[in-house]
Amino acid sequence: MSENISDIDYKQVIEYALEPLIIHSQLKIIYVNRAAEIFFRASKEEIIGASPLDIFKESSKSAIDKRIQNAYERPANVIEETIYRMDGTTVDVELYCHPVLLGNTKAIQTYVRDITDRKAAERKQKEISKQINELSSTLVPLLDGIAVLPLLGAFDEERAIQVLEKVPVNVQKQNVTCLIIDFSAIYNLDSIVAEYIFRITTVLSLLGVRSIVTGLRPELALVAAQLGINFNSTPTVSTVKAALHLLGVEYNVDSPTQTENK
């Protein structure tokens, strides 16, 4: 039995490949495998002879043509594109091209990977992140002029900046004179993100809004200390309930009634 790799039937390998493969030369498709027929929803006879540029939007064709010309000499980077199937439907794909030789003819082999599901998941995640970011700057009213800002989950720099920008605006819209900033649902912050978050108290002070920090665990307090954050003018207590008591208000979370301490 020969174990020389040169004895492998290359055409058979690509014909049975699960991903669509196209071989083209001089802007003319000369071969597609079975997976490509299924993917493009057309027979080999319908696809072979067409230009590989035909599957792209007009706005993309110039850039793709340039990539194809470069791919005759070296493999191209993987790119994402939206392309047309033969029935006119569109699909999001990853494309990877590299040069091949067919006898003395230079050609290009292109791998096509359907990423429709991945792109849909990315869009969904982006929308979820957008909603989470919006919730991150939502003020929950407790009593007249008093609200709580519950900081939830993991924060990156973008989310922290959004909070710093939107909270002062929301405070003024809701006529808040005292804001309780609750850190109890925050589990970790890097120094850059923490600096943005802790800076809220300074901004609120300039607007004449009193801040009270609650739920600050030891590890977060250490980060604040390392950043030189000064809480001398900002009271820190363990819970939102404790903050309300500090304000001279008795608040029962199990009852809709709130009464002022006298």
Short mmCIF file of C-alpha atoms in Angstrom, two decimals:
data_model
loop_
_atom_site.label_atom_id
_atom_site.label_comp_id
_atom_site.label_asym_id
_atom_site.label_seq_id
_atom_site.Cartn_x
_atom_site.Cartn_y
_atom_site.Cartn_z
CA MET A 1 0.00 0.00 0.00
CA SER A 2 1.42 3.35 -1.05
CA GLU A 3 1.47 6.09 1.61
CA ASN A 4 2.63 8.83 -0.73
CA ILE A 5 0.35 11.83 -0.24
CA SER A 6 0.75 12.71 -3.90
CA ASP A 7 -1.39 9.66 -4.70
CA ILE A 8 -4.43 11.22 -3.04
CA ASP A 9 -7.18 12.11 -5.48
CA TYR A 10 -7.45 15.85 -4.76
CA LYS A 11 -10.63 16.28 -6.78
CA GLN A 12 -12.31 13.57 -4.74
CA VAL A 13 -11.23 15.29 -1.51
CA ILE A 14 -12.78 18.63 -2.41
CA GLU A 15 -15.85 17.07 -4.00
CA TYR A 16 -16.77 15.44 -0.68
CA ALA A 17 -15.79 18.44 1.47
CA LEU A 18 -18.66 19.69 3.64
CA GLU A 19 -18.00 23.37 2.94
CA PRO A 20 -18.65 24.99 -0.46
CA LEU A 21 -15.49 25.25 -2.58
CA ILE A 22 -15.09 27.22 -5.80
CA ILE A 23 -12.15 27.21 -8.19
CA HIS A 24 -11.93 30.10 -10.62
CA SER A 25 -9.40 31.63 -12.97
CA GLN A 26 -9.46 34.94 -14.82
CA LEU A 27 -12.85 35.79 -13.32
CA LYS A 28 -14.43 32.58 -14.58
CA ILE A 29 -15.64 29.75 -12.35
CA ILE A 30 -14.22 26.43 -13.57
CA TYR A 31 -15.24 24.08 -10.76
CA VAL A 32 -17.57 23.86 -7.73
CA ASN A 33 -18.06 20.94 -5.39
CA ARG A 34 -21.34 19.32 -4.36
CA ALA A 35 -21.57 21.46 -1.19
CA ALA A 36 -21.36 24.59 -3.36
CA GLU A 37 -24.25 23.37 -5.53
CA ILE A 38 -26.40 22.95 -2.42
CA PHE A 39 -25.27 26.25 -0.92
CA PHE A 40 -25.83 28.33 -4.07
CA ARG A 41 -29.04 26.44 -4.88
CA ALA A 42 -27.99 25.73 -8.45
CA SER A 43 -26.42 22.95 -10.47
CA LYS A 44 -22.76 22.88 -11.49
CA GLU A 45 -23.82 23.56 -15.06
CA GLU A 46 -25.53 26.78 -13.96
CA ILE A 47 -22.58 27.96 -11.87
CA ILE A 48 -19.55 26.97 -13.95
CA GLY A 49 -18.63 29.65 -16.48
CA ALA A 50 -20.06 32.50 -14.41
CA SER A 51 -17.91 35.25 -12.93
CA PRO A 52 -17.13 34.92 -9.20
CA LEU A 53 -17.90 38.66 -8.97
CA ASP A 54 -21.55 38.01 -9.87
CA ILE A 55 -22.37 36.85 -6.34
CA PHE A 56 -21.32 40.16 -4.77
CA LYS A 57 -23.13 43.45 -4.39
CA GLU A 58 -22.10 46.16 -6.84
CA SER A 59 -20.55 48.19 -4.01
CA SER A 60 -18.23 45.29 -3.12
CA LYS A 61 -17.14 44.15 -6.58
CA SER A 62 -14.20 46.52 -7.02
CA ALA A 63 -12.60 45.54 -3.70
CA ILE A 64 -13.26 41.84 -4.30
CA ASP A 65 -11.71 42.02 -7.78
CA LYS A 66 -8.58 43.53 -6.25
CA ARG A 67 -8.44 40.77 -3.61
CA ILE A 68 -8.82 38.13 -6.31
CA GLN A 69 -5.91 39.53 -8.32
CA ASN A 70 -3.71 39.56 -5.21
CA ALA A 71 -4.75 36.00 -4.33
CA TYR A 72 -3.04 34.65 -7.46
CA GLU A 73 0.26 35.29 -5.65
CA ARG A 74 -0.53 34.66 -1.97
CA PRO A 75 -3.42 33.55 0.28
CA ALA A 76 -5.83 36.34 1.15
CA ASN A 77 -7.04 37.14 4.64
CA VAL A 78 -10.41 35.74 5.68
CA ILE A 79 -13.16 38.33 5.17
CA GLU A 80 -16.87 38.55 5.88
CA GLU A 81 -19.27 39.44 3.10
CA THR A 82 -22.93 39.26 2.16
CA ILE A 83 -23.34 37.39 -1.11
CA TYR A 84 -26.14 36.31 -3.42
CA ARG A 85 -27.21 32.76 -4.09
CA MET A 86 -28.36 31.88 -7.59
CA ASP A 87 -32.01 32.28 -6.54
CA GLY A 88 -31.38 35.88 -5.46
CA THR A 89 -31.42 35.27 -1.71
CA THR A 90 -28.57 36.72 0.34
CA VAL A 91 -26.41 35.06 2.95
CA ASP A 92 -23.61 36.19 5.29
CA VAL A 93 -20.39 34.29 4.68
CA GLU A 94 -16.70 34.07 5.45
CA LEU A 95 -14.49 33.86 2.39
CA TYR A 96 -10.95 32.53 2.18
CA CYS A 97 -8.99 32.48 -1.10
CA HIS A 98 -5.63 30.98 -1.95
CA PRO A 99 -3.73 30.28 -5.19
CA VAL A 100 -3.67 26.85 -6.86
CA LEU A 101 -2.11 25.56 -10.07
CA LEU A 102 -4.11 23.63 -12.63
CA GLY A 103 -1.29 22.38 -14.82
CA ASN A 104 0.33 25.65 -15.89
CA THR A 105 -2.78 27.72 -15.24
CA LYS A 106 -2.93 29.95 -12.19
CA ALA A 107 -6.25 29.67 -10.41
CA ILE A 108 -7.81 30.50 -7.06
CA GLN A 109 -9.63 28.23 -4.69
CA THR A 110 -12.25 29.96 -2.54
CA TYR A 111 -13.77 28.50 0.61
CA VAL A 112 -17.25 29.74 1.49
CA ARG A 113 -18.53 29.39 5.06
CA ASP A 114 -22.12 30.25 5.97
CA ILE A 115 -22.08 32.47 9.08
CA THR A 116 -25.74 33.47 9.02
CA ASP A 117 -26.46 31.90 12.43
CA ARG A 118 -23.36 33.42 13.96
CA LYS A 119 -24.17 36.91 12.64
CA ALA A 120 -27.75 36.59 13.90
CA ALA A 121 -26.41 35.59 17.33
CA GLU A 122 -24.02 38.56 17.27
CA ARG A 123 -26.84 40.94 16.41
CA LYS A 124 -28.97 39.47 19.21
CA GLN A 125 -26.09 39.78 21.68
CA LYS A 126 -25.50 43.36 20.56
CA GLU A 127 -29.16 44.19 21.16
CA ILE A 128 -29.05 42.53 24.59
CA SER A 129 -25.90 44.48 25.43
CA LYS A 130 -27.59 47.69 24.31
CA GLN A 131 -30.56 46.97 26.56
CA ILE A 132 -28.26 46.13 29.49
CA ASN A 133 -26.32 49.35 28.93
CA GLU A 134 -29.54 51.33 28.95
CA LEU A 135 -30.64 49.62 32.17
CA SER A 136 -27.24 50.41 33.68
CA SER A 137 -28.11 54.11 33.74
CA THR A 138 -31.74 53.67 34.81
CA LEU A 139 -32.65 55.36 38.08
CA VAL A 140 -35.24 53.60 40.25
CA PRO A 141 -37.34 56.16 42.18
CA LEU A 142 -37.85 55.37 45.86
CA LEU A 143 -39.29 58.54 47.38
CA ASP A 144 -39.71 62.12 46.21
CA GLY A 145 -36.28 63.33 45.14
CA ILE A 146 -34.61 60.04 46.13
CA ALA A 147 -33.63 57.33 43.66
CA VAL A 148 -31.29 54.37 43.47
CA LEU A 149 -28.87 53.48 40.69
CA PRO A 150 -28.43 49.68 40.81
CA LEU A 151 -25.15 48.80 39.08
CA LEU A 152 -25.48 45.28 37.71
CA GLY A 153 -23.17 42.66 36.28
CA ALA A 154 -19.84 43.09 34.52
CA PHE A 155 -18.72 46.48 33.29
CA ASP A 156 -16.40 47.27 30.42
CA GLU A 157 -15.09 50.73 29.61
CA GLU A 158 -17.81 51.48 27.04
CA ARG A 159 -20.58 50.63 29.50
CA ALA A 160 -18.94 52.64 32.29
CA ILE A 161 -18.61 55.72 30.06
CA GLN A 162 -22.27 55.42 29.10
CA VAL A 163 -23.28 55.37 32.77
CA LEU A 164 -21.12 58.41 33.49
CA GLU A 165 -22.72 60.28 30.60
CA LYS A 166 -26.37 59.30 31.10
CA VAL A 167 -26.81 59.26 34.86
CA PRO A 168 -26.38 63.05 35.32
CA VAL A 169 -28.91 63.63 32.54
CA ASN A 170 -31.40 61.19 34.07
CA VAL A 171 -30.92 62.74 37.51
CA GLN A 172 -32.00 66.13 36.18
CA LYS A 173 -34.90 64.68 34.18
CA GLN A 174 -36.28 62.89 37.24
CA ASN A 175 -35.62 65.81 39.63
CA VAL A 176 -33.46 63.62 41.86
CA THR A 177 -31.77 65.43 44.73
CA CYS A 178 -30.21 62.36 46.35
CA LEU A 179 -28.94 59.31 44.46
CA ILE A 180 -28.09 56.02 46.14
CA ILE A 181 -25.44 54.25 44.03
CA ASP A 182 -25.63 50.55 44.81
CA PHE A 183 -22.58 48.39 44.04
CA SER A 184 -23.89 45.18 45.62
CA ALA A 185 -24.40 43.43 42.23
CA ILE A 186 -20.94 44.38 40.92
CA TYR A 187 -18.41 41.59 41.29
CA ASN A 188 -15.29 42.96 39.69
CA LEU A 189 -13.99 46.17 38.19
CA ASP A 190 -10.65 46.90 36.62
CA SER A 191 -9.01 50.19 37.53
CA ILE A 192 -9.98 51.99 34.30
CA VAL A 193 -13.66 51.06 34.55
CA ALA A 194 -13.75 51.75 38.29
CA GLU A 195 -12.40 55.25 37.75
CA TYR A 196 -15.35 56.08 35.47
CA ILE A 197 -17.89 54.59 37.88
CA PHE A 198 -16.56 56.29 41.00
CA ARG A 199 -16.32 59.60 39.13
CA ILE A 200 -20.15 59.74 39.07
CA THR A 201 -20.22 61.02 42.65
CA THR A 202 -18.02 63.99 41.70
CA VAL A 203 -20.19 64.86 38.71
CA LEU A 204 -23.37 64.62 40.79
CA SER A 205 -21.85 66.83 43.47
CA LEU A 206 -21.25 69.54 40.87
CA LEU A 207 -24.94 69.30 39.98
CA GLY A 208 -25.95 69.73 43.61
CA VAL A 209 -27.07 66.14 43.95
CA ARG A 210 -26.16 64.23 47.09
CA SER A 211 -24.70 60.74 46.62
CA ILE A 212 -24.67 57.75 48.94
CA VAL A 213 -22.68 54.64 48.01
CA THR A 214 -24.00 51.24 49.11
CA GLY A 215 -22.93 47.62 48.73
CA LEU A 216 -19.24 48.41 48.29
CA ARG A 217 -17.39 45.18 49.05
CA PRO A 218 -13.81 45.19 50.42
CA GLU A 219 -12.18 44.34 47.08
CA LEU A 220 -13.97 47.22 45.34
CA ALA A 221 -13.13 49.56 48.21
CA LEU A 222 -9.49 48.58 47.74
CA VAL A 223 -9.66 49.47 44.04
CA ALA A 224 -11.17 52.85 44.98
CA ALA A 225 -8.37 53.44 47.50
CA GLN A 226 -5.72 52.53 44.93
CA LEU A 227 -7.26 55.05 42.53
CA GLY A 228 -7.20 57.72 45.22
CA ILE A 229 -11.00 58.05 45.23
CA ASN A 230 -12.02 60.23 48.17
CA PHE A 231 -15.33 59.34 49.84
CA ASN A 232 -15.05 61.97 52.56
CA SER A 233 -18.01 63.86 51.12
CA THR A 234 -19.88 60.71 50.03
CA PRO A 235 -21.33 58.49 52.76
CA THR A 236 -20.86 54.75 52.29
CA VAL A 237 -23.17 52.24 53.93
CA SER A 238 -23.85 48.55 53.50
CA THR A 239 -27.36 48.49 52.00
CA VAL A 240 -29.95 50.67 50.32
CA LYS A 241 -32.14 50.33 53.43
CA ALA A 242 -29.28 51.66 55.54
CA ALA A 243 -28.92 54.58 53.13
CA LEU A 244 -32.60 55.44 53.58
CA HIS A 245 -32.21 55.33 57.36
CA LEU A 246 -29.21 57.60 56.98
CA LEU A 247 -31.48 60.02 55.15
CA GLY A 248 -33.88 59.89 58.08
CA VAL A 249 -36.42 57.77 56.21
CA GLU A 250 -37.90 54.46 57.35
CA TYR A 251 -38.46 52.24 54.32
CA ASN A 252 -40.09 48.81 54.47
CA VAL A 253 -39.41 46.83 51.26
CA ASP A 254 -42.24 44.43 52.02
CA SER A 255 -44.81 47.19 52.22
CA PRO A 256 -45.75 50.02 49.85
CA THR A 257 -45.86 52.43 52.76
CA GLN A 258 -42.98 54.70 53.60
CA THR A 259 -42.99 57.07 56.54
CA GLU A 260 -40.58 59.71 57.59
CA ASN A 261 -38.79 59.38 60.90
CA LYS A 262 -39.58 62.12 63.27
#
